[in-house]
CSV table of C-alpha atoms and ligand atoms in Angstrom, one decimal:
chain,number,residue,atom,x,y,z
A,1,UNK,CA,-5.4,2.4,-18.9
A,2,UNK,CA,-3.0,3.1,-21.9
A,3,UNK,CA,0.0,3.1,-19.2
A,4,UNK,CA,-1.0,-0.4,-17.8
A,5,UNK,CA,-1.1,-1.3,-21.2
A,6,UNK,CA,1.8,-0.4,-22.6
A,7,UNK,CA,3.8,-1.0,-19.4
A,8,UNK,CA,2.2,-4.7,-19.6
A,9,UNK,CA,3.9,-4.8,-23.1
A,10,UNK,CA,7.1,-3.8,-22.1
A,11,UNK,CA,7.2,-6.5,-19.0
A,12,UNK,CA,5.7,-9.3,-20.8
A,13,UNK,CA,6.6,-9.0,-24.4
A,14,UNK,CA,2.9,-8.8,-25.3
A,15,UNK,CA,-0.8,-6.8,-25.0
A,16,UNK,CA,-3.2,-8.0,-22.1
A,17,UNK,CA,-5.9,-9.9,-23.1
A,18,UNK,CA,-8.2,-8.7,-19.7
A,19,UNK,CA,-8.1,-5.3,-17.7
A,20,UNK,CA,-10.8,-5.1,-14.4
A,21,UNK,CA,-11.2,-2.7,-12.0
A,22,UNK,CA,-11.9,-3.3,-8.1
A,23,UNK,CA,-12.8,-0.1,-6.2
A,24,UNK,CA,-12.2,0.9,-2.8
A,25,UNK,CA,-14.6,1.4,-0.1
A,26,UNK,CA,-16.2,3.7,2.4
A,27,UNK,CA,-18.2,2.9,5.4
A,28,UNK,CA,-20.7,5.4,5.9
A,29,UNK,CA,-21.8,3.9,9.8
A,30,UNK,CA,-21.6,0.5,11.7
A,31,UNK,CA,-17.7,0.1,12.8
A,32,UNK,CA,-16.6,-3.0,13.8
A,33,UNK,CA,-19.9,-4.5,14.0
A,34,UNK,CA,-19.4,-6.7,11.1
A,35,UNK,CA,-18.1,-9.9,12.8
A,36,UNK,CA,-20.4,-8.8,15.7
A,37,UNK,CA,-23.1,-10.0,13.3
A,38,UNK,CA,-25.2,-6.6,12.8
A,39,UNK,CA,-25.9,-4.5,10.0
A,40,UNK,CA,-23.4,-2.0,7.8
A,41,UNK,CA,-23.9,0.6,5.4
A,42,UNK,CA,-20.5,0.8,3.4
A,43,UNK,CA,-20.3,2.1,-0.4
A,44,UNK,CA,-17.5,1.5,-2.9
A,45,UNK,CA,-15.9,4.2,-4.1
A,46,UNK,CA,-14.0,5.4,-7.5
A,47,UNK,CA,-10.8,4.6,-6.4
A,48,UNK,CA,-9.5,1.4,-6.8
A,49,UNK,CA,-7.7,-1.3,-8.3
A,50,UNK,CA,-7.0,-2.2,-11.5
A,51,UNK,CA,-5.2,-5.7,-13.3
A,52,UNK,CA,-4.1,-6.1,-16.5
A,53,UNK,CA,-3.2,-9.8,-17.7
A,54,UNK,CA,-2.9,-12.5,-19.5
A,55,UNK,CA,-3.1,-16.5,-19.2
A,56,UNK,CA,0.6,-18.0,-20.2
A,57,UNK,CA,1.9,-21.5,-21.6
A,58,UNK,CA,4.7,-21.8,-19.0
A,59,UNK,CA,3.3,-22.6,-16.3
A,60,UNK,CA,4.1,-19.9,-14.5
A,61,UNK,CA,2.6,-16.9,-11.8
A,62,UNK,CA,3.9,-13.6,-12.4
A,63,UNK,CA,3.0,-10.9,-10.0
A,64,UNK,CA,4.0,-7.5,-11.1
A,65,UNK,CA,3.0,-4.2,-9.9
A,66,UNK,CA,3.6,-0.4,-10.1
A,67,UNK,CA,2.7,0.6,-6.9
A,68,UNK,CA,5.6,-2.2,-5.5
A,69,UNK,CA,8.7,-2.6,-7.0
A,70,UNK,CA,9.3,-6.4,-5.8
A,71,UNK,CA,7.9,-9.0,-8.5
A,72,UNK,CA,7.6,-12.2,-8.3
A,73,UNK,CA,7.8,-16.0,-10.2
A,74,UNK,CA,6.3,-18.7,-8.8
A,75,UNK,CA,5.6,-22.1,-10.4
A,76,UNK,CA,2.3,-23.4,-10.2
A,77,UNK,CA,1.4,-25.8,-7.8
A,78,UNK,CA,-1.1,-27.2,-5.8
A,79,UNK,CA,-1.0,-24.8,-3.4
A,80,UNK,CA,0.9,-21.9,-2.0
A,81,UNK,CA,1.6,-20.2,1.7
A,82,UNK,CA,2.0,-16.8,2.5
A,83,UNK,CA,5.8,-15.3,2.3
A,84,UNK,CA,6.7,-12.3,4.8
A,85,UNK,CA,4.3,-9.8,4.7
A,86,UNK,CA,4.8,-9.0,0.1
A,87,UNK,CA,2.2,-7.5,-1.2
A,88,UNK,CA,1.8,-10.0,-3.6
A,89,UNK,CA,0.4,-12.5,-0.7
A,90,UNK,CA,-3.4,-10.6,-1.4
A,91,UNK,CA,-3.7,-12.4,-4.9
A,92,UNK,CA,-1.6,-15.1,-4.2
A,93,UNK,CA,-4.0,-16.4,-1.4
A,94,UNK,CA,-6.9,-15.9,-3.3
A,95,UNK,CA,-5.2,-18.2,-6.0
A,96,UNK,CA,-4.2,-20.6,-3.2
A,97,UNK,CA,-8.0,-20.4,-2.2
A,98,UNK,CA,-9.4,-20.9,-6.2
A,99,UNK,CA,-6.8,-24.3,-6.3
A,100,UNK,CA,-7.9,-25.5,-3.0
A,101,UNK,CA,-11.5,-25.8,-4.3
A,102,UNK,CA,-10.6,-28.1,-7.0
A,103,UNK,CA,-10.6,-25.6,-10.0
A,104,UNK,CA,-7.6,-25.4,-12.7
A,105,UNK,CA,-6.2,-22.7,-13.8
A,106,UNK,CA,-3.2,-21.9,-16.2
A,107,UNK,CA,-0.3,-19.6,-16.0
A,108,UNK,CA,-0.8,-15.7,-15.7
A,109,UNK,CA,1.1,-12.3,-16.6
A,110,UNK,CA,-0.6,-10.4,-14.4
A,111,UNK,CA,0.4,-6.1,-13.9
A,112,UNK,CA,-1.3,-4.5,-10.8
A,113,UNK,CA,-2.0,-1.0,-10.7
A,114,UNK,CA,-4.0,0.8,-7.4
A,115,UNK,CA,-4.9,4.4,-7.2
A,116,UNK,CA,-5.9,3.7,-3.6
A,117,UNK,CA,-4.0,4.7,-1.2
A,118,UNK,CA,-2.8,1.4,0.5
A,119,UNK,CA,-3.6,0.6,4.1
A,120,UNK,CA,-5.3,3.9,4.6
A,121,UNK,CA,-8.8,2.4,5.4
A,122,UNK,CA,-10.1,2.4,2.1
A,123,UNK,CA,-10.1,-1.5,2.0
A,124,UNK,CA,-6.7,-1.3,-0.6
A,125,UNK,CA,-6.7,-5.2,0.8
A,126,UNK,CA,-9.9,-6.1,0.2
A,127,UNK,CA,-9.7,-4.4,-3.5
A,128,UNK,CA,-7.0,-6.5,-4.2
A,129,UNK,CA,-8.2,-9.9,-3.5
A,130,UNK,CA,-12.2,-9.4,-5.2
A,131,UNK,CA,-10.2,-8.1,-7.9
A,132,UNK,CA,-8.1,-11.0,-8.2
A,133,UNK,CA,-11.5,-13.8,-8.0
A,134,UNK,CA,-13.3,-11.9,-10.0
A,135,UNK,CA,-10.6,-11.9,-12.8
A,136,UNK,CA,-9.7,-15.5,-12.2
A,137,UNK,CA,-13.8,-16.6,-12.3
A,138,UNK,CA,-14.1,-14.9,-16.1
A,139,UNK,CA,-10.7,-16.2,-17.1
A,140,UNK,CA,-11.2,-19.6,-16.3
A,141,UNK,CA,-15.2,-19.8,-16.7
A,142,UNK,CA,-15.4,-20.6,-12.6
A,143,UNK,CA,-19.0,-19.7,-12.4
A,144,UNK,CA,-18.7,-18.0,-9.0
A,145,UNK,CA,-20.8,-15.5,-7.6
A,146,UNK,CA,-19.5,-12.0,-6.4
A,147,UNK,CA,-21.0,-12.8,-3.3
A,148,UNK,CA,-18.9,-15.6,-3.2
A,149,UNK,CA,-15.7,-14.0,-4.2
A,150,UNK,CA,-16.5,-11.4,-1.3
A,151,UNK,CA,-16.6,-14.5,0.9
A,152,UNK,CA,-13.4,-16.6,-0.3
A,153,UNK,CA,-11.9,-12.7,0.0
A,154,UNK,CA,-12.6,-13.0,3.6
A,155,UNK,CA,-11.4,-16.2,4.2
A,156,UNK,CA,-7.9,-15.1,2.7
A,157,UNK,CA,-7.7,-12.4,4.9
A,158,UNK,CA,-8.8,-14.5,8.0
A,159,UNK,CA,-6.7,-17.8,7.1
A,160,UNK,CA,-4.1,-16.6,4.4
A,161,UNK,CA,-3.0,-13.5,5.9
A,162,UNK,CA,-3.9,-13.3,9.3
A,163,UNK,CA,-6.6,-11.1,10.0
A,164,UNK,CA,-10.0,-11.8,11.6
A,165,UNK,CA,-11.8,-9.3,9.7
A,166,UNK,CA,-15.6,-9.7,9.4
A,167,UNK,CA,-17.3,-9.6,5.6
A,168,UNK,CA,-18.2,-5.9,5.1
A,169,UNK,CA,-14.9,-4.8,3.1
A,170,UNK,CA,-15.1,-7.6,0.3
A,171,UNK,CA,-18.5,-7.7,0.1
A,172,UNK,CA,-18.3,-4.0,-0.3
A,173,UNK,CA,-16.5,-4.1,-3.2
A,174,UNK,CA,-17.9,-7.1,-5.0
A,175,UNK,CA,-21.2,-5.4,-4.7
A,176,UNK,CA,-21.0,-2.0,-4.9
A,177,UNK,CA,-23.6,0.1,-6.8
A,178,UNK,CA,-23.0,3.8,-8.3
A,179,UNK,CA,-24.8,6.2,-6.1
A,180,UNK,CA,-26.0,3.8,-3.7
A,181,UNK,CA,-24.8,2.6,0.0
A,182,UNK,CA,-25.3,-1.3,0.5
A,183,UNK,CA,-27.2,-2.2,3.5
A,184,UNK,CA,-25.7,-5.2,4.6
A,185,UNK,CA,-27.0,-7.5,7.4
A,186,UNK,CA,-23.5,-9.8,8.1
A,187,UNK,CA,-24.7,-12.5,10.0
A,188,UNK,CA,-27.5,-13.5,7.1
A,189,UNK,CA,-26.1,-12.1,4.6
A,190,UNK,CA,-29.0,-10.5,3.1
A,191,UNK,CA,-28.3,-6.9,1.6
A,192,UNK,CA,-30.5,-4.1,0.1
A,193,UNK,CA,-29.1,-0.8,-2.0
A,194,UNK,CA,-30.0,2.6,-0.7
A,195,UNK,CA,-29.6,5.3,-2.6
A,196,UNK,CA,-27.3,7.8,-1.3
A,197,UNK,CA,-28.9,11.3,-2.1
A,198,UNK,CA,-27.0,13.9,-0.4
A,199,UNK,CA,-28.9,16.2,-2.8
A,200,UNK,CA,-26.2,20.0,-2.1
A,201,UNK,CA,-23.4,17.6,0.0
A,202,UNK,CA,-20.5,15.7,-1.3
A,203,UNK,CA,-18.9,12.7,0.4
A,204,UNK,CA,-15.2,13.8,1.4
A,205,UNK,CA,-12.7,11.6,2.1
A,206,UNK,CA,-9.4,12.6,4.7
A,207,UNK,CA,-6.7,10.9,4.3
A,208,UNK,CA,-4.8,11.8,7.7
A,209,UNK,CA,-1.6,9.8,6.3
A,210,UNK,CA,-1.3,8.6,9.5
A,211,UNK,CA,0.8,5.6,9.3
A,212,UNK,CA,-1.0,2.3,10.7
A,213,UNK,CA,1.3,0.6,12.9
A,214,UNK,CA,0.7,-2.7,14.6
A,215,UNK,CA,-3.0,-2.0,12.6
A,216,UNK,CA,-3.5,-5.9,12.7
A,217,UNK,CA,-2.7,-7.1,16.0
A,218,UNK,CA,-4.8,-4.3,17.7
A,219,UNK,CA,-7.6,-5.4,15.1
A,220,UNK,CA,-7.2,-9.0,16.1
A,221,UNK,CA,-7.0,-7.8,19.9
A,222,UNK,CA,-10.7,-5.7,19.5
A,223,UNK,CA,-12.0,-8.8,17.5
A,224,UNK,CA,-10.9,-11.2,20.6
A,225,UNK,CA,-12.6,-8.3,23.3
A,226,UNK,CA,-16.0,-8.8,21.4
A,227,UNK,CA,-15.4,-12.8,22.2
A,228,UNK,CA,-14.5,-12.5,25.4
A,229,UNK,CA,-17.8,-9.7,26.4
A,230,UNK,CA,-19.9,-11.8,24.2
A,231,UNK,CA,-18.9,-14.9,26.5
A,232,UNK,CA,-19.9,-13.5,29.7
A,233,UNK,CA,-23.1,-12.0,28.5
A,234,UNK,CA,-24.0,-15.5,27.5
A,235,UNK,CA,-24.1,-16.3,31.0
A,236,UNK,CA,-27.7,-15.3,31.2
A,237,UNK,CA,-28.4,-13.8,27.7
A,238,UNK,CA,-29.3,-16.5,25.0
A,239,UNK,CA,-28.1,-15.0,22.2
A,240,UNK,CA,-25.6,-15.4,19.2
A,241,UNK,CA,-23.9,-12.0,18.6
A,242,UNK,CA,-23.2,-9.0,20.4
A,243,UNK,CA,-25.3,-7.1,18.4
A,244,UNK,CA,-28.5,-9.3,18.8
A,245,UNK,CA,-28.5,-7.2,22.5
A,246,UNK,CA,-29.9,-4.0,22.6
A,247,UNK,CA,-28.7,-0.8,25.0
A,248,UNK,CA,-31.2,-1.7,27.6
A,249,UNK,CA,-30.9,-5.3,28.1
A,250,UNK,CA,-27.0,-4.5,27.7
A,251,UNK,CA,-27.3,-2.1,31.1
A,252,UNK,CA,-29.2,-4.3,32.9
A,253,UNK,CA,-26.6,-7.2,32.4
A,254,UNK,CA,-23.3,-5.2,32.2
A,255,UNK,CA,-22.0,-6.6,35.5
A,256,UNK,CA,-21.6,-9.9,34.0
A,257,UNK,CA,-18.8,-8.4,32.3
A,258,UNK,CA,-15.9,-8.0,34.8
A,259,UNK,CA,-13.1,-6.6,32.9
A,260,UNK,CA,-14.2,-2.3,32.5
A,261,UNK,CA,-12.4,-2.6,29.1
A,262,UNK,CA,-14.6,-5.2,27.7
A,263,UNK,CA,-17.7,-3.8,29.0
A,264,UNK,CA,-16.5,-0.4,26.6
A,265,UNK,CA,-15.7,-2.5,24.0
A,266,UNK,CA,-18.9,-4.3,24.5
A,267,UNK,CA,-21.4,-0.7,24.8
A,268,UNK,CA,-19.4,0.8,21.6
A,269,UNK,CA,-20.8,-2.2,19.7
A,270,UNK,CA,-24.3,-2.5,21.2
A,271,UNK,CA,-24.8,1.7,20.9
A,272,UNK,CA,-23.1,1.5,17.5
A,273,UNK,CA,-26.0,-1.1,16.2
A,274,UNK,CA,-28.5,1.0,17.2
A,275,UNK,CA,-27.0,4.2,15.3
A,276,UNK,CA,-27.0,2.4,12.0
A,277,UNK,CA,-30.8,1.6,12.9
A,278,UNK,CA,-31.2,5.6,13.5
A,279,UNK,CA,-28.9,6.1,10.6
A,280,UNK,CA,-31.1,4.0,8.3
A,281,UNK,CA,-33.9,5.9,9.2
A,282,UNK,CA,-32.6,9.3,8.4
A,283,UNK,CA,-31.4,8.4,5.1
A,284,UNK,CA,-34.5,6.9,4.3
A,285,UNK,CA,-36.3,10.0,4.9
A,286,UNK,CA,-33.4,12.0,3.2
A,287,UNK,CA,-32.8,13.6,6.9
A,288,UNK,CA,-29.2,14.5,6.3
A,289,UNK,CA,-28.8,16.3,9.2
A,290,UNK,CA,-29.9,13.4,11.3
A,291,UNK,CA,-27.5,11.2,9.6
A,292,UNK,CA,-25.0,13.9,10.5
A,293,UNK,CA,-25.2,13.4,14.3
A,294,UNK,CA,-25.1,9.5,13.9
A,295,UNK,CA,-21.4,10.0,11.8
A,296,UNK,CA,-20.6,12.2,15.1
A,297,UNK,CA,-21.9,10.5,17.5
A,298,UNK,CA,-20.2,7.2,16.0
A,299,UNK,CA,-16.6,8.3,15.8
A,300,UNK,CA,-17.0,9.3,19.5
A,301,UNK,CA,-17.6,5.6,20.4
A,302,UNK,CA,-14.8,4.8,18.5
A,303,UNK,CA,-12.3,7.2,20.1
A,304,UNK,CA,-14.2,6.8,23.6
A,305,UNK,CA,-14.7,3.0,24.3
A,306,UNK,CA,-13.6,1.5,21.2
A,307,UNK,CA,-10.6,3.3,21.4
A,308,UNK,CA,-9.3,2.9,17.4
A,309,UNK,CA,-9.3,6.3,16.9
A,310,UNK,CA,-6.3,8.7,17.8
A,311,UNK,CA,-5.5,12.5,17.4
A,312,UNK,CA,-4.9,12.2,13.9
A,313,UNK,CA,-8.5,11.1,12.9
A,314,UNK,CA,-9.9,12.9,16.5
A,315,UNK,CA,-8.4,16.5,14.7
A,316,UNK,CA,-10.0,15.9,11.4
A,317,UNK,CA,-13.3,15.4,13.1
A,318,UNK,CA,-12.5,18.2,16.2
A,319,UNK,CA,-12.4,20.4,12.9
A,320,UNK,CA,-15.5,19.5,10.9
A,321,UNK,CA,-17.5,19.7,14.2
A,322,UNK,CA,-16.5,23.6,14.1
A,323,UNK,CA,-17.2,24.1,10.4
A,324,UNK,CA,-20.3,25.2,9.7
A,325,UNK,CA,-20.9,23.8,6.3
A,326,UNK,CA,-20.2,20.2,7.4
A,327,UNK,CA,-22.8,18.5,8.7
A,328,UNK,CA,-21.6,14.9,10.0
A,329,UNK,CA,-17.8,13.1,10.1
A,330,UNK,CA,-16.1,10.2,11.3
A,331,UNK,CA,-13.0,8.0,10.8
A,332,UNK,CA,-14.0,5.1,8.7
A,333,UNK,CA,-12.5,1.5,8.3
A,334,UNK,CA,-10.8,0.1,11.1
A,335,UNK,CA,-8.9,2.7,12.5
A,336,UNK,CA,-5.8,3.5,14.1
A,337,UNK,CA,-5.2,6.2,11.6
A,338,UNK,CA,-6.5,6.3,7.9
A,339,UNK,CA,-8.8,7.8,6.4
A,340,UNK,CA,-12.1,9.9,7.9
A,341,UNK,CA,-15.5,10.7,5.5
A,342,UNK,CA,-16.9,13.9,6.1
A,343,UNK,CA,-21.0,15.6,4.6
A,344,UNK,CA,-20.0,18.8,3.2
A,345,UNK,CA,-21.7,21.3,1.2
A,346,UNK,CA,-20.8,21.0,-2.1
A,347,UNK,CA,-19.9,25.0,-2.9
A,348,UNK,CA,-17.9,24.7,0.7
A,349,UNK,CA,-15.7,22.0,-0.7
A,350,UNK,CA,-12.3,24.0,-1.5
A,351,UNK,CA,-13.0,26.1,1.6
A,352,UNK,CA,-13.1,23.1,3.8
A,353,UNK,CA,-10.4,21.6,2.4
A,354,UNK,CA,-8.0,24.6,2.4
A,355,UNK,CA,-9.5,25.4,6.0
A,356,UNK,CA,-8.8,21.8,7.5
A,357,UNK,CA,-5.8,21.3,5.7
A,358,UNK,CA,-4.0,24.4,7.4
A,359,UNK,CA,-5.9,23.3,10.9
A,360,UNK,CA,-4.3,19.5,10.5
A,361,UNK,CA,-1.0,20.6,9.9
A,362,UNK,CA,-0.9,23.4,12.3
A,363,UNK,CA,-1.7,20.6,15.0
A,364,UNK,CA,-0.3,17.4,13.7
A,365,UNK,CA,2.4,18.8,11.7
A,366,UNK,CA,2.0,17.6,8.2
A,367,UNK,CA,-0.6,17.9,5.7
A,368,UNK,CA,-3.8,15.5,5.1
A,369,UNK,CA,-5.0,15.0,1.4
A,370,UNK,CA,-8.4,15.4,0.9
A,371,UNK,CA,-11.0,14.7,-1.9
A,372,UNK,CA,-14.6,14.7,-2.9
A,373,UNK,CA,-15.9,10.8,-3.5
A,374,UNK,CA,-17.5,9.0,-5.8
A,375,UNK,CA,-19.9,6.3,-5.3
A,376,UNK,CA,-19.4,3.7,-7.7
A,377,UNK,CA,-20.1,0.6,-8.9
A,378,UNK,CA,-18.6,-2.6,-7.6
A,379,UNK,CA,-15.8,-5.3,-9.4
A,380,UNK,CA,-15.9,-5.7,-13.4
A,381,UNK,CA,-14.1,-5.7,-16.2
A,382,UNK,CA,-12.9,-2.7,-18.1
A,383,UNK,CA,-12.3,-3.5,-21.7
A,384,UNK,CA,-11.7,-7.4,-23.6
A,385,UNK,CA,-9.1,-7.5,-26.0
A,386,UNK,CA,-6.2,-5.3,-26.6
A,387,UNK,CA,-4.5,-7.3,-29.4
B,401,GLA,C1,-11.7,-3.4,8.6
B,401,GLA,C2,-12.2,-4.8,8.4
B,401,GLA,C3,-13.8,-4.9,8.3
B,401,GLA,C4,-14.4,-4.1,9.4
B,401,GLA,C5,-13.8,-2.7,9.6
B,401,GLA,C6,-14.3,-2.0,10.8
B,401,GLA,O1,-12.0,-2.6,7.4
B,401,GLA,O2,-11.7,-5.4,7.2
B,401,GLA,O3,-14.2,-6.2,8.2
B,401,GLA,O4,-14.4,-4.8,10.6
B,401,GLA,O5,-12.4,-2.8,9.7
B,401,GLA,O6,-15.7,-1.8,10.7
């Protein structure tokens, strides 16, 4: 914090008046089921985002950062649009969003700061822009909700930037709760905490540093797959989502679905439901081992029909499978590389980590990183005045 602060001084001339923190995320099961309107069970984590600033008299937006050398200065105006693909576009479209509802803000200094690492699956994107509502709602007295900076989050992400990503990510963050996974229904809404005991376990994170290409497109392409499966289900099945089908009535009417690719697009979904119901149940009971099988069994529906896997995340998880001490992994997030979670007993930590780093790079030829996870609390601020 003392860095921000000081390296706030030396950009703007001044101390920040604010500093909040957004963390990261994990999702512990139920991939890509949230914009097919089931239940997920993600957690915030301790890594995050942080923003120092400070409201101006000139009328100006400054975007700075220390993760990204490019700034920025923008005048402020009724609204903004996106430019090329900056980073700065994550806060700038929630601003755009906080204008377009009528609210008036002034100027900002504002220095951001993530120890996430970005576009790994850790919802760096979704960090950013809860972060940025949140910090715009207690400057400027907006009285929103952090359930309704998850949802303006979302819209930024589906209508600023591009991507037709579901709620889970932003509500994650908005919401998170220390030692607890958030249960989140994401057609209603509604959401309960869980505590996440893993009682002799830790939560580890792999990073495979896999770099995501194309990541959104092929997003946007599974997200248009779940439409078009959902469509010809409808034919006879009178429902609203994909996941309001369960595996049996799924069987029975899988011939409406012509295309082979949307019918395995269509059963990951529907098998991946009913896993977070057996996942649910396991943790409930503090069956760990169950839970276990459901990570497993999860990431193989992902790799399998899915297909938003690949042998970066598939080696991480080839490995744990072998390793005695770990009882349950999966790649978590979207995909196409990032990051995979992994139940690990908590003495077997450096082991593991030595073990699977040495297995990754034998077979992918460059190392992982790997760490032990916190669950923490959702968005807030950090510490008022620093004048
Ligand atoms: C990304 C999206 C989320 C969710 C996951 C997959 O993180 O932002 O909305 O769809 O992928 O579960």
């Amino acid at each position: 914090m003392n860095a921000m602060i000081n390296e706030f001084s030396s950009r703007f001339g001044k101390s920040p008046e604010h500093i909040f923190f957004c963390p990261g995320r994990v999702n512990l099961i139920g991939e890509h089921i949230d914009y097919n309107g089931g239940k997920v069970m993600p957690c915030a984590i301790s890594l995050g985002t942080y923003l120092a600033v400070s409201k101006n008299k000139d009328k100006l937006l400054r975007f700075h950062s220390l993760n990204f050398p490019e700034t920025a200065e923008l005048h402020l105006q009724e609204s903004y649009s996106k430019t090329g693909s900056t980073w700065f576009n994550y806060p700038l479209g929630v601003i755009n969003e906080i204008l377009n509802e009528g609210n008036v803000i002034s100027g900002l200094d504002m220095l951001f700061y993530g120890d996430l690492p970005i576009g790994a699956g850790l919802s760096s994107s979704a960090s950013i822009e809860v972060l940025t509502g949140f910090a715009l709602n207690q400057l400027f007295g907006l009285k929103i909700s952090n359930k309704d900076i998850a949802l303006m989050g979302k819209k930024v992400e589906n209508k600023f930037i591009g991507v037709n990503s579901g709620i889970m990510d932003q509500f994650a963050v908005a919401m998170g709760k220390k030692n607890n996974a958030i249960l989140l229904d994401c057609d209603k809404l509604e959401y309960e905490y869980i505590p996440f005991e893993i009682g002799d376990h830790i939560l580890a994170i792999i990073n495979s540093n896999k770099q995501r290409t194309l990541a959104d497109s092929k997003y946007n392409e599974r997200f248009a797959e779940c439409g078009k499966a959902l469509k010809a289900l409808k034919k006879e099945l009178n429902v609203t989502h994909l996941c309001d089908i369960d595996l049996k009535t799924f069987e029975d009417h899988r011939h409406l679905i012509n295309d082979p690719v949307l019918g395995k697009r269509a059963l990951h979904v529907i098998s991946e439901y009913f896993r977070v119901g057996e996942a649910i149940a396991a943790l409930k009971v503090n069956d760990l081992i169950s839970f276990g099988k459901e990570m497993y069994a999860s990431h193989q529906s992902l790799k399998d029909w899915y297909e938003v896997s690949g042998k970066e995340l598939d080696t991480i998880v080839e490995f744990c499978k072998t390793y005695e001490d770990c009882i349950g992994a999966r790649m978590t997030g979207a995909g196409f590389g990032g990051c995979a979670i992994a139940l690990v007993k908590k003495n077997k930590f450096e082991d593991f980590s030595s073990k699977i780093n040495a297995y990754y790079e034998e077979k992918i030829g460059y190392k992982p990183d790997v760490f032990a996870s916190e669950i923490g609390d959702g968005v807030g601020e950090l510490k008022k005045e620093f004048t």
